[in-house]
Every structure is written in C-alpha cells, then in structure tokens.
Tab-separated table of C-alpha atoms in Angstrom:
chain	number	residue	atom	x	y	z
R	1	UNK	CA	-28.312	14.607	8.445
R	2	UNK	CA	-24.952	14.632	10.197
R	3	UNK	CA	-24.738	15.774	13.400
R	4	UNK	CA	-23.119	19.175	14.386
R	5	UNK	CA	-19.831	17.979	15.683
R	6	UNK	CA	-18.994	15.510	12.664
R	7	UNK	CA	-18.502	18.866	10.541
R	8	UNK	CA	-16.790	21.696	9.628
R	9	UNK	CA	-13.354	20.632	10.695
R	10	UNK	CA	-10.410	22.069	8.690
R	11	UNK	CA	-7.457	19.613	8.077
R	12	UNK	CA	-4.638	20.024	5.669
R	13	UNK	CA	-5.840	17.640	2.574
R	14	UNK	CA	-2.527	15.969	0.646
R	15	UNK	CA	-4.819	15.510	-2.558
R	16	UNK	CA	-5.800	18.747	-2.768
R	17	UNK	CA	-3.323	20.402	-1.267
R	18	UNK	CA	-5.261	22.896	0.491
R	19	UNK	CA	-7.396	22.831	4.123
R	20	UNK	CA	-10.658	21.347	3.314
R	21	UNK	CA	-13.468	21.099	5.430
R	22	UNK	CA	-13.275	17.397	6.966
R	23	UNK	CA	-16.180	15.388	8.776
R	24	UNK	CA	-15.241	12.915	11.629
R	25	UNK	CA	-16.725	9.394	10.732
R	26	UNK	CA	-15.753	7.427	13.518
R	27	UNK	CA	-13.709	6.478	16.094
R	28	UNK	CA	-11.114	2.871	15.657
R	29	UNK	CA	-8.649	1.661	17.409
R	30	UNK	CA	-8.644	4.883	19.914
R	31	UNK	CA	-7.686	6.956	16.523
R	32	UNK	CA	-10.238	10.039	14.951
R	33	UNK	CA	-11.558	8.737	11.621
R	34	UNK	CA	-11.805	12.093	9.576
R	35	UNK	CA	-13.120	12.194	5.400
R	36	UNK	CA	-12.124	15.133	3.085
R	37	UNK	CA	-15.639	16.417	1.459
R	38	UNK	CA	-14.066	17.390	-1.628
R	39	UNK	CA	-11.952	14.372	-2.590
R	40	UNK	CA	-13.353	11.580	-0.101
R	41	UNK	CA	-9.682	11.210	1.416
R	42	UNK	CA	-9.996	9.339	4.831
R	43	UNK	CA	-7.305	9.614	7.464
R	44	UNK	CA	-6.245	8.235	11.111
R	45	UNK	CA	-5.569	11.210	13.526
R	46	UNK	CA	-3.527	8.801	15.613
R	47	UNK	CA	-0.867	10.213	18.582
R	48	UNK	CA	2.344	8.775	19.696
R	49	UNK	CA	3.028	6.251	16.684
R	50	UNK	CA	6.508	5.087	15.622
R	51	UNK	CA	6.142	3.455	12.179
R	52	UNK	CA	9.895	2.329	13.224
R	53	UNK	CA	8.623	-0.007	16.111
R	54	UNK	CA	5.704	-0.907	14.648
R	55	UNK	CA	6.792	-2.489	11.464
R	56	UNK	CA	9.396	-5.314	12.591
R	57	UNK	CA	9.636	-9.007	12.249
R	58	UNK	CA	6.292	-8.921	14.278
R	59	UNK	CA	4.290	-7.620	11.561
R	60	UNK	CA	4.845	-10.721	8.921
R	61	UNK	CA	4.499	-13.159	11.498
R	62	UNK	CA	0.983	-12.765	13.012
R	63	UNK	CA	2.168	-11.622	16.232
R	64	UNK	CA	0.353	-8.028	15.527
R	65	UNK	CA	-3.758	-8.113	15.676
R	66	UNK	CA	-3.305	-6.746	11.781
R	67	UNK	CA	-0.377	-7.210	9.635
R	68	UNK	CA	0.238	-11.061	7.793
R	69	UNK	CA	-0.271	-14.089	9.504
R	70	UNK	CA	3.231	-16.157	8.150
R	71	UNK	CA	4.322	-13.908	5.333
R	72	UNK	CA	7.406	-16.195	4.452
R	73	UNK	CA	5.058	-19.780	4.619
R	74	UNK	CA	2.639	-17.921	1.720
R	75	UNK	CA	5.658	-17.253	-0.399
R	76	UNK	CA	4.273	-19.928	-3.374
R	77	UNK	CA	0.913	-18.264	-3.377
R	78	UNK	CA	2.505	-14.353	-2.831
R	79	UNK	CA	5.398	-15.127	-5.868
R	80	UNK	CA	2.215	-16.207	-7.940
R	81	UNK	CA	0.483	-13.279	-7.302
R	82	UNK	CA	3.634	-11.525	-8.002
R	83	UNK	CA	3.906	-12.416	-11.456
R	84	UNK	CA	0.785	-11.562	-12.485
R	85	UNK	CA	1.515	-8.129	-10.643
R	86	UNK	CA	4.657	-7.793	-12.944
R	87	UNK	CA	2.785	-9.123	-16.359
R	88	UNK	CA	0.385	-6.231	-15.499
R	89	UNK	CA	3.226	-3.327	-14.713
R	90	UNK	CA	4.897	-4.536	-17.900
R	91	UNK	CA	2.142	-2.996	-20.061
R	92	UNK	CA	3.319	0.221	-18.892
R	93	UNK	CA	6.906	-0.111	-18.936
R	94	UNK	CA	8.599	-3.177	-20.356
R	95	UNK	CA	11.709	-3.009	-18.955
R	96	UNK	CA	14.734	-0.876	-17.217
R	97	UNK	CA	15.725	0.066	-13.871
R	98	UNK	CA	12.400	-1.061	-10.841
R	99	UNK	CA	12.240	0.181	-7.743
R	100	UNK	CA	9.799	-1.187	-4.996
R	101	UNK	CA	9.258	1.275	-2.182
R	102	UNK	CA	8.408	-1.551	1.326
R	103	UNK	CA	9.403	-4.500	-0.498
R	104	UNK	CA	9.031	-6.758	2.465
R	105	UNK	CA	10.841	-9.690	1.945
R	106	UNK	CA	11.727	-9.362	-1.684
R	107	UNK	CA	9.129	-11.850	-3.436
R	108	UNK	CA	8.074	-9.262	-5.718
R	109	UNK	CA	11.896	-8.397	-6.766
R	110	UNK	CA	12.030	-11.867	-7.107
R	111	UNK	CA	9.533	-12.060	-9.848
R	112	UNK	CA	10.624	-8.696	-11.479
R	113	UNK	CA	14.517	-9.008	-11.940
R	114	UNK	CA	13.399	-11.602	-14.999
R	115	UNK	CA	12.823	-8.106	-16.438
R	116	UNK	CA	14.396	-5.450	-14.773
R	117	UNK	CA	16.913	-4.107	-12.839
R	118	UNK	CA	15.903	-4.679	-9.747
R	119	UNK	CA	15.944	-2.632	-6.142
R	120	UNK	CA	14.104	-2.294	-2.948
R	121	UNK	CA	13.730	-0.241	0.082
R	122	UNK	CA	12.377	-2.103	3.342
R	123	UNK	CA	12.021	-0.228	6.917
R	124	UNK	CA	11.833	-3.878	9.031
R	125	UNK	CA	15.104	-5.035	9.301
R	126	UNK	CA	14.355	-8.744	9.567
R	127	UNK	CA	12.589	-8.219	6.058
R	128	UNK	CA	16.052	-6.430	4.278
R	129	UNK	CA	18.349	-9.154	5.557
R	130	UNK	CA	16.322	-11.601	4.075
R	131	UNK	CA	16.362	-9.794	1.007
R	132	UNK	CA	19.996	-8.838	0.821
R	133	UNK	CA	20.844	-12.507	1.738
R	134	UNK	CA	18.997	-13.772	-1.308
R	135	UNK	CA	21.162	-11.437	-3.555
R	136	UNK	CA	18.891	-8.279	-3.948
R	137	UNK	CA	19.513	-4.869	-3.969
R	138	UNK	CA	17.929	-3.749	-0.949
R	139	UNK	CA	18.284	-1.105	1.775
R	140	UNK	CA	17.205	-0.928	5.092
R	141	UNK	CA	15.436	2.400	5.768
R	142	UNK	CA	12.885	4.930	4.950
R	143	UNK	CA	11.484	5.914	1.578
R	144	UNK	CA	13.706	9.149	2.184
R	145	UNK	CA	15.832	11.453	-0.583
R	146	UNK	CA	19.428	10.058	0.624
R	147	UNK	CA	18.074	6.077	0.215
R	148	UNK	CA	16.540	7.084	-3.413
R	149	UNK	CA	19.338	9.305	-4.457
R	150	UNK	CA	21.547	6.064	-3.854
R	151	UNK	CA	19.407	4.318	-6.362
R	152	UNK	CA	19.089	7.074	-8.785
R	153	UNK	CA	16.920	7.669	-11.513
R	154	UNK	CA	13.907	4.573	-11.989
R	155	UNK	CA	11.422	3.980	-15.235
R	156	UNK	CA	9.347	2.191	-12.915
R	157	UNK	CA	8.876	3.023	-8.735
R	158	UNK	CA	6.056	0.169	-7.083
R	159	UNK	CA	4.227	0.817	-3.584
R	160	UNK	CA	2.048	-2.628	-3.122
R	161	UNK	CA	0.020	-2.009	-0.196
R	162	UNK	CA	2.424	0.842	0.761
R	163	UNK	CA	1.232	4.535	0.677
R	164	UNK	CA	-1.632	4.268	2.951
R	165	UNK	CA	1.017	3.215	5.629
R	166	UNK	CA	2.943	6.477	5.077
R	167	UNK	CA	3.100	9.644	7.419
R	168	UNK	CA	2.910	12.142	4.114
R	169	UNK	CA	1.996	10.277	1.064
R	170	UNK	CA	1.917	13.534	-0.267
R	171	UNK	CA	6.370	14.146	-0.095
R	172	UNK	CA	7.021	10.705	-0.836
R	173	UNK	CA	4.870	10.366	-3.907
R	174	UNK	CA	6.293	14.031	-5.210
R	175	UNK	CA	9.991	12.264	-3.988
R	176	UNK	CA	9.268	9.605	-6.266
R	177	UNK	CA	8.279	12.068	-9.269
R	178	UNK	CA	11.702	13.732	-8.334
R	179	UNK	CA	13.317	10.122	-9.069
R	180	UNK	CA	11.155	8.644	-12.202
R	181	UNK	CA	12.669	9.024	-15.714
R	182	UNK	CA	10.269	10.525	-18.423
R	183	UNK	CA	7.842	9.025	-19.174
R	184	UNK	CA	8.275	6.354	-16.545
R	185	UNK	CA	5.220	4.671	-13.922
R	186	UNK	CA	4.497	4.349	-10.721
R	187	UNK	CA	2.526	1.925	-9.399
R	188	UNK	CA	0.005	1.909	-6.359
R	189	UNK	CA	-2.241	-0.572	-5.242
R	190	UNK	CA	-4.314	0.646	-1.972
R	191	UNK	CA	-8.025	0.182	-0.512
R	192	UNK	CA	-10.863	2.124	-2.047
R	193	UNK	CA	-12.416	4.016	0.709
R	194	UNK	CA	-15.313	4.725	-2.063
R	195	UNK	CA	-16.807	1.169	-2.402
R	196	UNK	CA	-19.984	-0.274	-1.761
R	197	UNK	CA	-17.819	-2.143	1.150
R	198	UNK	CA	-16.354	0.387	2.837
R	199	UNK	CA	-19.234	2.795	3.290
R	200	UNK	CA	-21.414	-0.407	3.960
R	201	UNK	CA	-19.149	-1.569	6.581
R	202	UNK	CA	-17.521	1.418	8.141
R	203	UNK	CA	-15.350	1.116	11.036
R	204	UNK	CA	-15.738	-2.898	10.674
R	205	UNK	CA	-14.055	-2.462	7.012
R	206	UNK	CA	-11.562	-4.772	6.815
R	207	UNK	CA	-8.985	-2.525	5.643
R	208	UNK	CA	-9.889	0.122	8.779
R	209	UNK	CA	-6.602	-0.566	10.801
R	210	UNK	CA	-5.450	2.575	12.385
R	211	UNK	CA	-2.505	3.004	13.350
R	212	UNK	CA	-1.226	0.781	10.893
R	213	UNK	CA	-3.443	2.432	7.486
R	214	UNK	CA	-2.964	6.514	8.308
R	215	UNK	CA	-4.624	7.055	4.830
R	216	UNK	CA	-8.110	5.554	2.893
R	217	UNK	CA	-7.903	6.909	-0.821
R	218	UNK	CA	-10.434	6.987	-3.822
R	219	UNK	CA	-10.065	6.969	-7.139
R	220	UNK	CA	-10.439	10.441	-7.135
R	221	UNK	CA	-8.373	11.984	-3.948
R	222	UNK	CA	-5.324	9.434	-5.750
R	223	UNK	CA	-6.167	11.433	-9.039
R	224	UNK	CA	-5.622	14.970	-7.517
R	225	UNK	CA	-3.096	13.176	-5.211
R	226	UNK	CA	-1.054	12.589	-8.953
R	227	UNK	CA	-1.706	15.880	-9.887
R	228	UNK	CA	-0.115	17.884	-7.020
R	229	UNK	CA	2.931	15.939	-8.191
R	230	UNK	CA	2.940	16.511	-11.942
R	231	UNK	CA	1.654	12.987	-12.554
R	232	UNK	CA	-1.081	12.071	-14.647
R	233	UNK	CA	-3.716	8.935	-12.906
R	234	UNK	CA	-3.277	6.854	-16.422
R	235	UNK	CA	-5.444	4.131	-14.960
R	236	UNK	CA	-7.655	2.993	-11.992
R	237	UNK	CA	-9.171	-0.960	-11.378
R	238	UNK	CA	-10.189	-3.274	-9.030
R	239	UNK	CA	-8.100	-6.212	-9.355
R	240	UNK	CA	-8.731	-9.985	-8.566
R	241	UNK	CA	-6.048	-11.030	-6.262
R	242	UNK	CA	-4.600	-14.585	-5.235
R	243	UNK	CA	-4.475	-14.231	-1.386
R	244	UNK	CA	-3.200	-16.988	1.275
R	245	UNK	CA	-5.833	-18.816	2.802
R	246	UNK	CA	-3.762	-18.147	6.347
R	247	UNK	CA	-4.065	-14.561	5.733
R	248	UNK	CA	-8.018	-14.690	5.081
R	249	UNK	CA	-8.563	-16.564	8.304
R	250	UNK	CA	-6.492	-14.753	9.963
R	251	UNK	CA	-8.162	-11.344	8.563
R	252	UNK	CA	-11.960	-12.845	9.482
R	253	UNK	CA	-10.695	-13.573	12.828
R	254	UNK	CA	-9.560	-9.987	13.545
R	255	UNK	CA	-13.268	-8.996	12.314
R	256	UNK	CA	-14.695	-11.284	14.610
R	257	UNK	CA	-13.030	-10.188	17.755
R	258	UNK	CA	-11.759	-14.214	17.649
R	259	UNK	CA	-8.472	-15.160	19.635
R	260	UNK	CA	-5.779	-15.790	17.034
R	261	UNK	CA	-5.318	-19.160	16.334
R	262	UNK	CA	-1.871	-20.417	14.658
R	263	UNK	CA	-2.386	-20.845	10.822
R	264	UNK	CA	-0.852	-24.198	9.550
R	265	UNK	CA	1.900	-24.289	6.678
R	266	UNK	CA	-0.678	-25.759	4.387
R	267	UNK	CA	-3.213	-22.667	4.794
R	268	UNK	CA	-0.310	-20.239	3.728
R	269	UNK	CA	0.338	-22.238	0.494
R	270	UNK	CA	-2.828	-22.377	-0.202
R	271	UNK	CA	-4.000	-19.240	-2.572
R	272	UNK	CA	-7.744	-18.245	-2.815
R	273	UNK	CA	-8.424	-15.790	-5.535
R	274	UNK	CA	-10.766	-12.914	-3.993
R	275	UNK	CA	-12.362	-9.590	-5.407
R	276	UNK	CA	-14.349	-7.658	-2.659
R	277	UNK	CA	-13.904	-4.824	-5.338
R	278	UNK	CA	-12.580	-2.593	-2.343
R	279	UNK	CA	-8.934	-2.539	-3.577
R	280	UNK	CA	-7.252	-0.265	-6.751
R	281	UNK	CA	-4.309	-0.492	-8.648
R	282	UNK	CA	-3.769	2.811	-9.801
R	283	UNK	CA	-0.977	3.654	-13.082
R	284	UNK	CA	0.660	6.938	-12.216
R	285	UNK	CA	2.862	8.052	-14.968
R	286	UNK	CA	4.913	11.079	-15.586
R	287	UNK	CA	3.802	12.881	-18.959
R	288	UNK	CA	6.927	13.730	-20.458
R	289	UNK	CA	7.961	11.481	-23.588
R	290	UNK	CA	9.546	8.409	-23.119
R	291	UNK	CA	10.431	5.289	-24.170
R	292	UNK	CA	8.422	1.972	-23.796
C-alpha cells in the first residue's frame, strides 16, 4: 500500500493531455520523481535547469557524471550502430528528405545521406560545427518552428535518445506532425519506464538521470503521446544495440558511486552488443496516404 503523501497529486499529463492523478516515486538527483496512473508516464520536477548550459561540449566528453564518455573516439562502433538504425527506418520510408532532431555530431547523417536527403538540428554548438564542417546540413539551435520551417516539409523526422531530454515532448512531437509529409515516420527510440528493470531498480535505473532525462515513457503513454498529435504508434520493440565499451564502463561507474576514470581510445572502438530490454524504438507515422 502506498503511503498517503505518494498520491493524489494532479499534474498536467502530455500523453493524455489532461491532469491526471500522479504518485511521487522517489526522489534523484535533488529532483521529484512523479508517475502518471493512467499511462505510466514518469517525469523529473526539476527547478532552475538550462538545457542551453547543460548540453555543451561537456556532455560528449565525460566531463558530466551522465552524458558519453568520448562520443567522437566511439565513432566506428556509433556509425555501425548507425547503419543498422537506418536499415531499420528504411522499412518505413525508403527514401526522401530526413531530418534528425539532436543529431550530435552527425554520425547518424553520416550513415543516412547514402539514402536521403539529409539534415540535422543540434543545440551544443561544439557538436553543429563539427557537423557543418564535415559538409552536413545542420543548424545550431532548438527543435523550434523557425529552425524546422527552414527545413520544410520531411518524409522522415528521427529523435535517437532525444525526447525524454525535452521540456514539452508534447509541442515538439505535434511540431514535428506539423512538418512530416503524408504518410511520412517519425522515429523515437527512448527508455521503457515499464520494464522488469526499471521497476526492479528504481531510482538506481540506469536511465534515471534527472535533470538530464525530464521524461520516462511506456509503450503506452508514447501511444496516447502519438495520438494527441494525430499520429498513429505503428510499432513498439526492444532493440539490441552495439554500445562502446567506454560508455558501459563509464555508465557502471556512475551506478557505483566510482570516481571517473579516463576511458582509453581502444574501449571507445570497441562495440559490445547489449539488450537490457529497457529501451524502445517506437514507429510513429502520420495516417494519411503516402508514398513508400
């Protein structure tokens, strides 16, 4: 039985798009840990963050306690994974114009531009001068109308590890509907507050990094999520993944409450494939006829 003050709190749910009785789960990282009971939704109540100065250079280099430990070094094993990523998103749209929403520094693009047109949007600036020096399409900003009404209309929009870092996943995603041709995709992949490791491991979940994850979806809160927006949830998995050594020890050290220790260049080539079935790749598409 959960105590009194864990709930009857009323919060503002993006997935159902309605106040919805909320129970506080936890406390991390001096941020509220509340869950939706209708949709299982989790969210940080965190005060006083700046996604702006959070996500810089910092971030990729292992300089923040979360974040990538030497997100250039893994490039071999992150343009691997990559490719699989696009083999997969080509199922649902083949070709045409591909827009990744916090593209970091471009390796996906990379991989995609063999089939599409390729652009990003990056909010580290660090990140989108890396990318624009390589040759892509990429601006510097927010996920905002002006930066995708530069871009135009997409048949494919990808957030990799994106929209549980965003204020109101809720705007962006129906910003993205706004931008998608018919019948076009977008494509998510996020933590699954839902599995058996989550609940299990509760604030020690590895993916339970307030301020830097605001959101922890389900299968079901992205499915209403898709339907405030006039998207249809087409498909939900749990993916294997090909992940840098560097960034698994640098991930178990975080959970340990271990100093960081410097990775070396051979631990960031080095790719580990890894299924803790806690992470979904969701296949959002917009109903209307379309091409393929």
């Amino acid at each position: 039985m959960p105590d009194a003050d864990k709930i009857g709190v009323q919060l503002t749910c993006p997935a159902c798009a309605r106040a919805t009785e909320h129970r506080k789960l936890y406390s991390k990282n001096s941020c509220d840990i509340f869950q939706c009971i209708q949709c299982g939704l989790g969210r940080s109540e965190c005060a006083n963050f700046d996604v702006r100065d959070y996500y810089t250079e910092d971030y990729f280099s292992g300089e923040h306690s979360d974040g990538y430990a030497d997100y250039c070094a893994s490039e071999p094993v992150l343009r691997r994974e990559f490719a699989r990523t696009v083999q997969f998103v080509r199922q649902y749209r083949s070709g045409g114009r591909l827009l990744e929403i916090g593209c970091a520094y471009g390796f996906f693009l990379e991989e995609a531009r063999q089939f599409y047109d390729v652009a990003g949007i990056e909010i580290a600036d660090a990140a989108a001068v890396f990318c624009q020096r390589r040759g892509l399409t990429v601006i510097n900003g927010m996920a905002d109308e002006d930066n995708l009404a530069r871009f135009g209309m997409m048949d494919v929009i990808v957030l990799l590890d994106v929209i549980e870092h965003l204020p109101d996943p809720q705007s962006t995603l129906a910003l993205c509907r706004r931008y998608l041709n018919p019948g076009g995709v977008i494509i998510i992949t996020t933590g699954d507050f839902s599995s058996l490791y989550a609940r299990v491991a509760g604030r020690n979940w590895r993916l339970m990094t307030p301020p830097q994850h605001l959101w922890y979806f389900t299968p079901e809160s992205m499915r209403r999520l898709a339907q405030t927006v006039q998207l249809k949830l087409e498909t939900s998995e749990h993916p294997w993944k090909l992940v840098p050594l560097a960034l698994i020890e640098f991930q178990v050290r975080r959970l340990l409450g271990a100093r960081r220790a410097m990775s070396t260049g051979l631990m960031s080539r080095i790719g580990i494939p890894v299924n803790l079935f806690d992470a979904m790749r969701c296949v959002l598409r917009r109903p209307d006829a379309g091409p393929t």
